[in-house]
mmCIF file of C-alpha atoms and ligand atoms in Angstrom:
data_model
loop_
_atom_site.group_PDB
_atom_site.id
_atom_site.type_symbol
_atom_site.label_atom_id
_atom_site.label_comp_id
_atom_site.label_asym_id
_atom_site.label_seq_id
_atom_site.Cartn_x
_atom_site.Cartn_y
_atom_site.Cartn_z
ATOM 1 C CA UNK A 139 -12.491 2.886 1.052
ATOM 2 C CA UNK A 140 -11.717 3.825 -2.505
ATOM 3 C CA UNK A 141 -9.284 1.490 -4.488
ATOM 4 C CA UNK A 142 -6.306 2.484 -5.342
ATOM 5 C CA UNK A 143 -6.094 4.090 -9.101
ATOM 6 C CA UNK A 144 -4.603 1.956 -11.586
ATOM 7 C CA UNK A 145 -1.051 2.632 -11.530
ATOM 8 C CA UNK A 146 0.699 1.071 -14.931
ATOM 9 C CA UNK A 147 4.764 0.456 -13.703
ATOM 10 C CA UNK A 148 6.476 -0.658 -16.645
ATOM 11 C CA UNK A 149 9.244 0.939 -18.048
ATOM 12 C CA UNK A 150 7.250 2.945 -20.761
ATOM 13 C CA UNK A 151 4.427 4.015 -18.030
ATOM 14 C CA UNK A 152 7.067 5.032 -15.987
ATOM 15 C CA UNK A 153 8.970 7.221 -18.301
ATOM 16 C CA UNK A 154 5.472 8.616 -19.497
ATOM 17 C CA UNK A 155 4.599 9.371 -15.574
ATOM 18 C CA UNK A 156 7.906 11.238 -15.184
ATOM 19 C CA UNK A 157 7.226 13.486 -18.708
ATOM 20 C CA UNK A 158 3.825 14.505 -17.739
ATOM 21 C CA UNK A 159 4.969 15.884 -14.498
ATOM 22 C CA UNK A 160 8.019 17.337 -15.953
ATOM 23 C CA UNK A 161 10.587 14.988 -13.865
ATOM 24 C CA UNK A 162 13.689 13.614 -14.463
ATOM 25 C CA UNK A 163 15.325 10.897 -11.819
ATOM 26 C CA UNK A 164 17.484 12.761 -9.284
ATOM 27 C CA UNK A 165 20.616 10.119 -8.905
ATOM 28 C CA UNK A 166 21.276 11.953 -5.657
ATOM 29 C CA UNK A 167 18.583 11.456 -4.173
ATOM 30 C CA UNK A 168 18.616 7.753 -5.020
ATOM 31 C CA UNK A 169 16.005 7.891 -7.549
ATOM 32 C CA UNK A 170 15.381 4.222 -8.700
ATOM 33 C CA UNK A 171 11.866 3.495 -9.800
ATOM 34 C CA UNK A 172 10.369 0.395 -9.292
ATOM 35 C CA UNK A 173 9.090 -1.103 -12.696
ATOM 36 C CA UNK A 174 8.242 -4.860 -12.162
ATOM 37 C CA UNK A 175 4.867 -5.243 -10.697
ATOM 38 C CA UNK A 176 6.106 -8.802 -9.797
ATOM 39 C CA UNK A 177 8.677 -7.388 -7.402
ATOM 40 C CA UNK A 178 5.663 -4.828 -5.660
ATOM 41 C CA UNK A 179 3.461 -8.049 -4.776
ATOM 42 C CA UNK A 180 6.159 -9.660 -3.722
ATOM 43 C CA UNK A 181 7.903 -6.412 -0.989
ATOM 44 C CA UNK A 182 3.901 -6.605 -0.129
ATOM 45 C CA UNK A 183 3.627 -10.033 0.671
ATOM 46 C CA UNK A 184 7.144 -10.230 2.466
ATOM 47 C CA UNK A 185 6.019 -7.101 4.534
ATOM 48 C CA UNK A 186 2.765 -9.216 5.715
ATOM 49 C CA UNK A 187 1.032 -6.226 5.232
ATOM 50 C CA UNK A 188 -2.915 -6.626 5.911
ATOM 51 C CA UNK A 189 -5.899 -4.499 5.226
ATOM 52 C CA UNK A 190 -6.147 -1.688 7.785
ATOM 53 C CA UNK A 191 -2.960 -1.812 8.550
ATOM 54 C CA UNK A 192 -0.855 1.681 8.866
ATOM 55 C CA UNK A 193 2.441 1.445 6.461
ATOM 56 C CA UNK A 194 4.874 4.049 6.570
ATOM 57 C CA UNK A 195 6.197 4.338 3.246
ATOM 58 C CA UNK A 196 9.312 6.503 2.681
ATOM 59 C CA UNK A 197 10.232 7.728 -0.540
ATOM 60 C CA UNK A 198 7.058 6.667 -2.142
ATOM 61 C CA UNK A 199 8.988 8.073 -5.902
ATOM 62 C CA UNK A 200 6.038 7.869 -8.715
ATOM 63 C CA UNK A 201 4.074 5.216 -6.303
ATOM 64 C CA UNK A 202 4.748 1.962 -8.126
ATOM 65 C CA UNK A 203 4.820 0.567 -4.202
ATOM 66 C CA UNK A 204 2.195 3.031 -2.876
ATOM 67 C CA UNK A 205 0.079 1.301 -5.090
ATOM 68 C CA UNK A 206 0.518 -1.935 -3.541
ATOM 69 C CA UNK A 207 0.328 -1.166 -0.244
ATOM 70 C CA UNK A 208 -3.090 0.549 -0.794
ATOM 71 C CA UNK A 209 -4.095 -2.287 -3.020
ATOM 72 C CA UNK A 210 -3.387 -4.601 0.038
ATOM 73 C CA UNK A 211 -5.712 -1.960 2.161
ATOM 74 C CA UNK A 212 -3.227 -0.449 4.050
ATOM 75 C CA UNK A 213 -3.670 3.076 5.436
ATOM 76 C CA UNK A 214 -0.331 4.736 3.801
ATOM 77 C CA UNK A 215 1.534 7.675 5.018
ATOM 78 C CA UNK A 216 4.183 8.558 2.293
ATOM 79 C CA UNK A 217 7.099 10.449 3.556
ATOM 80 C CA UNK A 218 9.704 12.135 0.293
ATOM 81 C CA UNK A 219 11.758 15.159 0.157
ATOM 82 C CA UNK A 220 11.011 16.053 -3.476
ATOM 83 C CA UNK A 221 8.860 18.567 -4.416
ATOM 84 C CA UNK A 222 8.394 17.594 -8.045
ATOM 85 C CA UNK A 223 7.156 13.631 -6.667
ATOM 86 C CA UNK A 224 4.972 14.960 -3.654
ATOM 87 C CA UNK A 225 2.923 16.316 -6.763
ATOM 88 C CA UNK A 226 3.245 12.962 -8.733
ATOM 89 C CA UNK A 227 1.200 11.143 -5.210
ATOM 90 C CA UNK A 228 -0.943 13.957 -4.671
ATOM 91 C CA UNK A 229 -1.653 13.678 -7.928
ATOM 92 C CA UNK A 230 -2.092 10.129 -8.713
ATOM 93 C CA UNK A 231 -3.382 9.265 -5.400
ATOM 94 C CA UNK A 232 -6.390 11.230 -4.552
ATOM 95 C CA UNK A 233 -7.630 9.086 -2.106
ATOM 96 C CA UNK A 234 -8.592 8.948 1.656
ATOM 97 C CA UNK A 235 -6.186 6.120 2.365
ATOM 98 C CA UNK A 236 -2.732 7.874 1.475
ATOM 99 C CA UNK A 237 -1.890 10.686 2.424
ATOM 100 C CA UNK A 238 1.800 12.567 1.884
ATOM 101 C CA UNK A 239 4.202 14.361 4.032
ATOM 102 C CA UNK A 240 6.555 16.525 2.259
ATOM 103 C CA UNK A 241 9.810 16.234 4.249
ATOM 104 C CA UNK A 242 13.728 14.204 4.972
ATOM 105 C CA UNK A 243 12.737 11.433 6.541
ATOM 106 C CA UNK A 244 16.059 12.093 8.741
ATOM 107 C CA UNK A 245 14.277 14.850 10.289
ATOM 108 C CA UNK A 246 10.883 14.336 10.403
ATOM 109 C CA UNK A 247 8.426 14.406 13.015
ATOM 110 C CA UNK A 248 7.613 11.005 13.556
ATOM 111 C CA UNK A 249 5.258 11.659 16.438
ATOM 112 C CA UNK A 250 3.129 13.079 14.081
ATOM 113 C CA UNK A 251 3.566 11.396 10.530
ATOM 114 C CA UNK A 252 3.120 8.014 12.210
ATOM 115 C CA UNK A 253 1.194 9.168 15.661
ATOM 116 C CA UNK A 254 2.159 5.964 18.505
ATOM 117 C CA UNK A 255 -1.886 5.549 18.573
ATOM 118 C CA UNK A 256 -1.135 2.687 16.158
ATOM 119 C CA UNK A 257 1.804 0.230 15.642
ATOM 120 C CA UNK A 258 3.160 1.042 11.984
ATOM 121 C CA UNK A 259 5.045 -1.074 9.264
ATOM 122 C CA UNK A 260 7.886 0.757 7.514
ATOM 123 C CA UNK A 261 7.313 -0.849 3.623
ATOM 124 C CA UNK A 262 10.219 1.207 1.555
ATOM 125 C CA UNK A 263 13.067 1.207 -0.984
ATOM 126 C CA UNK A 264 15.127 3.441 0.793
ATOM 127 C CA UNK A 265 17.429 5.757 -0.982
ATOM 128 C CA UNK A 266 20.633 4.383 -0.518
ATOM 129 C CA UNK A 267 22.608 7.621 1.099
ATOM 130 C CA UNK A 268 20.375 7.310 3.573
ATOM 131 C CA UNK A 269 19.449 3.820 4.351
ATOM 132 C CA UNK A 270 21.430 2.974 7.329
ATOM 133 C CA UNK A 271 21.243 6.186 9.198
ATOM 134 C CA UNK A 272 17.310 6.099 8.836
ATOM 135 C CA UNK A 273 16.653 2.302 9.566
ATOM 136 C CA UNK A 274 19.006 2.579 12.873
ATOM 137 C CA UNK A 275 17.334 6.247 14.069
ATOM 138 C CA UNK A 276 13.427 4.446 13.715
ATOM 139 C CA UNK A 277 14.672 1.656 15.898
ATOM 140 C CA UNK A 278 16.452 3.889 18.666
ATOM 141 C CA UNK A 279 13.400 6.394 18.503
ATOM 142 C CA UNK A 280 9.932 5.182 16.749
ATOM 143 C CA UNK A 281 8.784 2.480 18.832
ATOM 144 C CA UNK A 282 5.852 2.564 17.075
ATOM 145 C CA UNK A 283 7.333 1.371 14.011
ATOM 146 C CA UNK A 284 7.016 -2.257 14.918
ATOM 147 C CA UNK A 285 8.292 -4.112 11.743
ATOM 148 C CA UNK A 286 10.262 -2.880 8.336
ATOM 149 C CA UNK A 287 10.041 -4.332 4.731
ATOM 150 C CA UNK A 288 12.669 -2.407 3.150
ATOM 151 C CA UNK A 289 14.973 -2.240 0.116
ATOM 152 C CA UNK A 290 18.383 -1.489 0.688
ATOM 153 C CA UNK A 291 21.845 -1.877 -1.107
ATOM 154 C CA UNK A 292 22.194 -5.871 -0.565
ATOM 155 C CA UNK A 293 25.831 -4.491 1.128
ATOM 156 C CA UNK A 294 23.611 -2.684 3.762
ATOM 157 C CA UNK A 295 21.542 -5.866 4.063
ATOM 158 C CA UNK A 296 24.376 -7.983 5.055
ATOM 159 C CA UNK A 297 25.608 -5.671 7.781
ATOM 160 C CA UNK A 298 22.249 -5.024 9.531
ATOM 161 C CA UNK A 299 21.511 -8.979 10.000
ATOM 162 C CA UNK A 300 25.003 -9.814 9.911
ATOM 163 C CA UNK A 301 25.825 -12.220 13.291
ATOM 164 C CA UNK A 302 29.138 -11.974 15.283
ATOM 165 C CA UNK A 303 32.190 -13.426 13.853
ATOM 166 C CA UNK A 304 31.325 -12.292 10.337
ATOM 167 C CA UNK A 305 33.338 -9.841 8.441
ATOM 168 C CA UNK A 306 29.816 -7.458 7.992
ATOM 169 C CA UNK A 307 29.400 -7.315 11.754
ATOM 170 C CA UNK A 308 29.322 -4.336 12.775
ATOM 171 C CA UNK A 309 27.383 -1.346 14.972
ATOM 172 C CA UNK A 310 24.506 -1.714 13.031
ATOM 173 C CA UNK A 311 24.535 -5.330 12.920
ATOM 174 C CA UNK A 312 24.675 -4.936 16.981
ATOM 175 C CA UNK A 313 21.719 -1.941 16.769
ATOM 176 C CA UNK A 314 19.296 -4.222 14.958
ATOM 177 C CA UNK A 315 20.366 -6.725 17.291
ATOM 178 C CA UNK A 316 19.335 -4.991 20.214
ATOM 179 C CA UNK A 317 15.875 -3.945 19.096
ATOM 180 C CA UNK A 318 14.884 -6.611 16.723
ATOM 181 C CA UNK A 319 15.364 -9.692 14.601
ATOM 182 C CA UNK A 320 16.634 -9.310 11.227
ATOM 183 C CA UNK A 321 16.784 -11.516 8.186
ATOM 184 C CA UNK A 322 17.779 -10.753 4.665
ATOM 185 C CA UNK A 323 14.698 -12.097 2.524
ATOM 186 C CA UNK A 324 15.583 -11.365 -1.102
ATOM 187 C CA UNK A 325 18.273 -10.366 -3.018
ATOM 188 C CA UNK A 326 17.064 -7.966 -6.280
ATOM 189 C CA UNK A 327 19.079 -7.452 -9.392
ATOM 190 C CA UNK A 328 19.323 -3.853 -10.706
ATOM 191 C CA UNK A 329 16.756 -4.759 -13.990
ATOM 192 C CA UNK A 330 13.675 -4.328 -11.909
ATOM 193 C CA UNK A 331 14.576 -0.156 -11.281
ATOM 194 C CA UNK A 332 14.302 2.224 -13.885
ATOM 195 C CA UNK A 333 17.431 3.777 -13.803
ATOM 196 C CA UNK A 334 19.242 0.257 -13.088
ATOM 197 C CA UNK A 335 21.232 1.493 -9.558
ATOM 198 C CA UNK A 336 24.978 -0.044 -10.387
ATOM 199 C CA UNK A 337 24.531 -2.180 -7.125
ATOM 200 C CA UNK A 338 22.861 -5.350 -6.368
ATOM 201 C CA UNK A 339 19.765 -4.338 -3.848
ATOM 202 C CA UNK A 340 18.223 -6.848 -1.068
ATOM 203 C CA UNK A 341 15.072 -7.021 0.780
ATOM 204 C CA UNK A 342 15.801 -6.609 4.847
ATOM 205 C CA UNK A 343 12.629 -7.502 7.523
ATOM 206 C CA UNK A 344 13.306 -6.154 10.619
ATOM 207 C CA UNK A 345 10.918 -7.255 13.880
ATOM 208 C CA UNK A 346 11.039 -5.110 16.758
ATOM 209 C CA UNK A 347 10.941 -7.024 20.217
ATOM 210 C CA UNK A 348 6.953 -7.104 21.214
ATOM 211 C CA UNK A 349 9.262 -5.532 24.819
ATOM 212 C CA UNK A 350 12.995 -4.455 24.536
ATOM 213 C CA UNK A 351 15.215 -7.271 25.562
ATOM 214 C CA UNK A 352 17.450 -5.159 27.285
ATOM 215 C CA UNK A 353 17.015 -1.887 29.724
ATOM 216 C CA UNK A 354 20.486 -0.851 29.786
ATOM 217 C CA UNK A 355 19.938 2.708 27.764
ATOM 218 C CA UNK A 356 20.697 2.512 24.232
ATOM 219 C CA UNK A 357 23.582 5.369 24.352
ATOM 220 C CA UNK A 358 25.743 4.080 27.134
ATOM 221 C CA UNK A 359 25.737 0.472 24.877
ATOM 222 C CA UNK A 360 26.914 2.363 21.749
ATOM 223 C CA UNK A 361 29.796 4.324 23.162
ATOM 224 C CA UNK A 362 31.067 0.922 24.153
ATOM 225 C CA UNK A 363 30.357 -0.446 20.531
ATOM 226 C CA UNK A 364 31.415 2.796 18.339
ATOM 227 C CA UNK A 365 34.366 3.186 20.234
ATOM 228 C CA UNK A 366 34.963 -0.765 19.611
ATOM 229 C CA UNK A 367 34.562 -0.868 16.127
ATOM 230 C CA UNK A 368 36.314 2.372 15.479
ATOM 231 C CA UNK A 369 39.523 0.374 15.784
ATOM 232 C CA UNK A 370 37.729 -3.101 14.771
ATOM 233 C CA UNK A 371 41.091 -4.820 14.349
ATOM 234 C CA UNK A 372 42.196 -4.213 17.796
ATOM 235 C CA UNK A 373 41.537 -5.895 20.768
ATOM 236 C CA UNK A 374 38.978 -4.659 23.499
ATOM 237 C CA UNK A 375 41.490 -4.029 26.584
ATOM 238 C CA UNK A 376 43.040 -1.455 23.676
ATOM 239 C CA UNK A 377 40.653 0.097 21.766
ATOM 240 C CA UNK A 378 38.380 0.107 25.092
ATOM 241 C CA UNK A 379 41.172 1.169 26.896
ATOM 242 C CA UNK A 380 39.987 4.316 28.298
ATOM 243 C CA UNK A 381 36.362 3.350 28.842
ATOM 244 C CA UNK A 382 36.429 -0.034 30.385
ATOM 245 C CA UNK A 383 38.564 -1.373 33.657
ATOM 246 C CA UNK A 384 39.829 -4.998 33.737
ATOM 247 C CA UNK A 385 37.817 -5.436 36.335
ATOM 248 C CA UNK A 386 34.652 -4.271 34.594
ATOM 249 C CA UNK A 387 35.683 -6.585 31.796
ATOM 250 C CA UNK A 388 35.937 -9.734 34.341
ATOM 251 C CA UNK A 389 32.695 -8.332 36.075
ATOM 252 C CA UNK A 390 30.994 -8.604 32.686
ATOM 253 C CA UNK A 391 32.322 -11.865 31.957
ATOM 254 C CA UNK A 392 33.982 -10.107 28.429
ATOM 255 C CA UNK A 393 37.332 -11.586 27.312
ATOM 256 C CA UNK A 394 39.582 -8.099 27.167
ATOM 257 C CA UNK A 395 41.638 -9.961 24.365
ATOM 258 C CA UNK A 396 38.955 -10.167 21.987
ATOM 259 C CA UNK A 397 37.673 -8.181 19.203
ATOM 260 C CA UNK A 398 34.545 -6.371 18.402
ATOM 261 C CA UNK A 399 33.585 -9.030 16.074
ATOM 262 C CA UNK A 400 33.396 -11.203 18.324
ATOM 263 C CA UNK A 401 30.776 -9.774 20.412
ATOM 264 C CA UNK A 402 27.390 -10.759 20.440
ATOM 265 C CA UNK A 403 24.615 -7.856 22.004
ATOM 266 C CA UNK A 404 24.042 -9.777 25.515
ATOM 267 C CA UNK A 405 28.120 -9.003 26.091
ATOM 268 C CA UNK A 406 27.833 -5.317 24.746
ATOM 269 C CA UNK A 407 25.003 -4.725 27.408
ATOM 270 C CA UNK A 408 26.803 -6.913 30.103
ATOM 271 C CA UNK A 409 30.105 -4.688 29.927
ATOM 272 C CA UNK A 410 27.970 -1.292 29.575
ATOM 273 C CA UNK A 411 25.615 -2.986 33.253
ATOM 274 C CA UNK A 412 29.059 -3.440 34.473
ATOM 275 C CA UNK A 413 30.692 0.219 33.523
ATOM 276 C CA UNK A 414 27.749 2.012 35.248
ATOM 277 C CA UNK A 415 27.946 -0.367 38.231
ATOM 278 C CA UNK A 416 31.291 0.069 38.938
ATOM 279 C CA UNK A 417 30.623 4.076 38.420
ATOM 280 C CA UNK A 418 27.691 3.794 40.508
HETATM 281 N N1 LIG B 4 9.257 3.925 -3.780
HETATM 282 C C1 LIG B 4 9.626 4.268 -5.135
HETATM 283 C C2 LIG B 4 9.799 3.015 -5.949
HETATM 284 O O1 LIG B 4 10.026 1.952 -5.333
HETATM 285 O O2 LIG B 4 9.734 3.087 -7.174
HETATM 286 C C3 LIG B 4 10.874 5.130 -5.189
HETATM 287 C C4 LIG B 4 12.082 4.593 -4.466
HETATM 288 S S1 LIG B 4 13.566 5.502 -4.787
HETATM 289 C C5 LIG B 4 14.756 4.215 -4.524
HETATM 290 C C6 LIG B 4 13.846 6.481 -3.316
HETATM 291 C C7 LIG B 4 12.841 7.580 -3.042
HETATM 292 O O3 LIG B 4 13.212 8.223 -1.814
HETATM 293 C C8 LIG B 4 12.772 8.695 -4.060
HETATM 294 O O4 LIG B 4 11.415 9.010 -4.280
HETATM 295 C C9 LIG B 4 13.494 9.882 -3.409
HETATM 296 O O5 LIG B 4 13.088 11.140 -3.861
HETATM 297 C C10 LIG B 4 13.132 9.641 -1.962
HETATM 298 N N2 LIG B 4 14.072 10.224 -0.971
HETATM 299 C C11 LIG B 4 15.417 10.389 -1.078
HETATM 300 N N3 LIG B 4 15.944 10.898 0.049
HETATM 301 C C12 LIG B 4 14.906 11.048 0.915
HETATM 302 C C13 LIG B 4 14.785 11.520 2.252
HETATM 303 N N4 LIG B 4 15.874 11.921 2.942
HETATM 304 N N5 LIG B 4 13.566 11.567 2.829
HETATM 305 C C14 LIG B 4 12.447 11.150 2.136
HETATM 306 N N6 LIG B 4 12.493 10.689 0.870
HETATM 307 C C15 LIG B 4 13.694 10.627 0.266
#
């Protein structure tokens, strides 16, 4: 395998990178360059990421963590909707080991970007606007995607790991919950992006379960849990009023006077087993 190019990511290489291709940063599409090299070893090393290894990388931006990840020897498949950057990693990275999709990672074809012959890492710093929408889709629908490194808004961070009886609990807390473990690894001030986001960002490892804990499907769960925390200050026998019986709650062993927050996955799944069995 080839190495990686050198890839300069300081603030004046960056700016540089961006004039030569004749690129500005798109705040809408949460453009936030990474400019410490300290803070690429570091995603690397939290992401465990070993040679041969295939990393999904979304929103690779000018490659600052491309680099990385092919430095490592991973096998990279970059996934960004801009136009103007798919020519800054075609460009910069001519090499066998990465290779670009030009696409929204909300609708892309995962079967193919990241085929389920192999188990994949997701390594990323997500665009914000779509950060929680993306992490919670891979986990309902790319089992193949086995473990994620990413950067999020630290906000975002706290709700996907956040446990019951916290005020960040919430349906993706419970989604991650259901498919992985999650733990919020590193908090990251705005100096290390080039624009500096206005938010404080956070590094998020999710780890799929080797087999899903649960086989109650995934939908009937989160009509439960959306319809929950739709009305999170209420209690269950209300909000849940129209969904769940008293006697499915007793079946399920759920207390119809708490609230959503109180919750942990095992009782989502027990009232959902308990719904379809009394339906059944
Ligand atoms: N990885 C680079 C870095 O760390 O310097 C750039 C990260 S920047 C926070 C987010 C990247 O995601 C940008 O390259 C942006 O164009 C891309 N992006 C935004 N929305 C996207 C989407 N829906 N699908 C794929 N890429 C997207």
């Amino acid at each position: 395998m080839r190495p990686a190019p050198p890839l300069s990511i300081g603030a004046r290489a960056t700016a540089e990178l961006l004039e030569r291709y004749g690129l500005r940063p798109d705040k809408r599409l949460g453009q936030h360059f990474l400019i410490d090299p300290n803070q690429v070893d570091r995603i690397v090393r939290l992401a465990g990421v070993q040679a041969g290894d295939h990393v999904v990388e979304v929103g690779p931006g000018l490659g600052a963590l491309t680099a990385g990840l092919v430095d490592a020897g991973a096998i990279v498949v970059a996934v960004e909707i801009d136009e103007g950057l798919v020519r800054v990693i075609e460009g910069e990275f001519d090499i066998p080991q990465v290779s670009v999709v030009h696409a929204d990672a909300l609708e892309v074809d995962w079967s193919t970007a990241a085929p389920a012959e192999h188990s994949w890492a997701m390594v990323a710093n997500l665009p914000y606007n779509v950060a929680t929408p993306l992490v919670l889709d891979v986990l309902d629908e790319v089992p193949q995607v086995t473990s994620m490194l990413v950067m999020v808004q630290r906000e975002v961070a706290e709700r996907l790991v956040a446990a019951p009886g916290s005020s960040n609990y919430g349906v993706p807390s419970v989604k991650v919950a259901f498919w992985a473990t999650g733990e919020l690894v590193a908090k990251i001030p705005p100096s290390v992006f080039l624009p500096p986001p206005r938010v404080e960002s956070a590094l998020v490892r999710l780890d799929r379960h080797a087999t899903p804990r649960f086989d109650e499907p995934v939908d009937q769960v989160f009509t439960l849990v959306r319809a929950a925390f739709s009305q999170r200050r209420k209690m269950l026998r209300k909000s849940l009023g129209g969904l769940v019986t008293p006697d499915v709650f007793e079946a399920a062993g759920v207390d119809p006077q708490a609230r959503p927050e109180q919750i942990g996955v095992e009782a989502w799944v027990a009232l959902s087993q308990a719904r379809r069995d009394a339906r059944s």
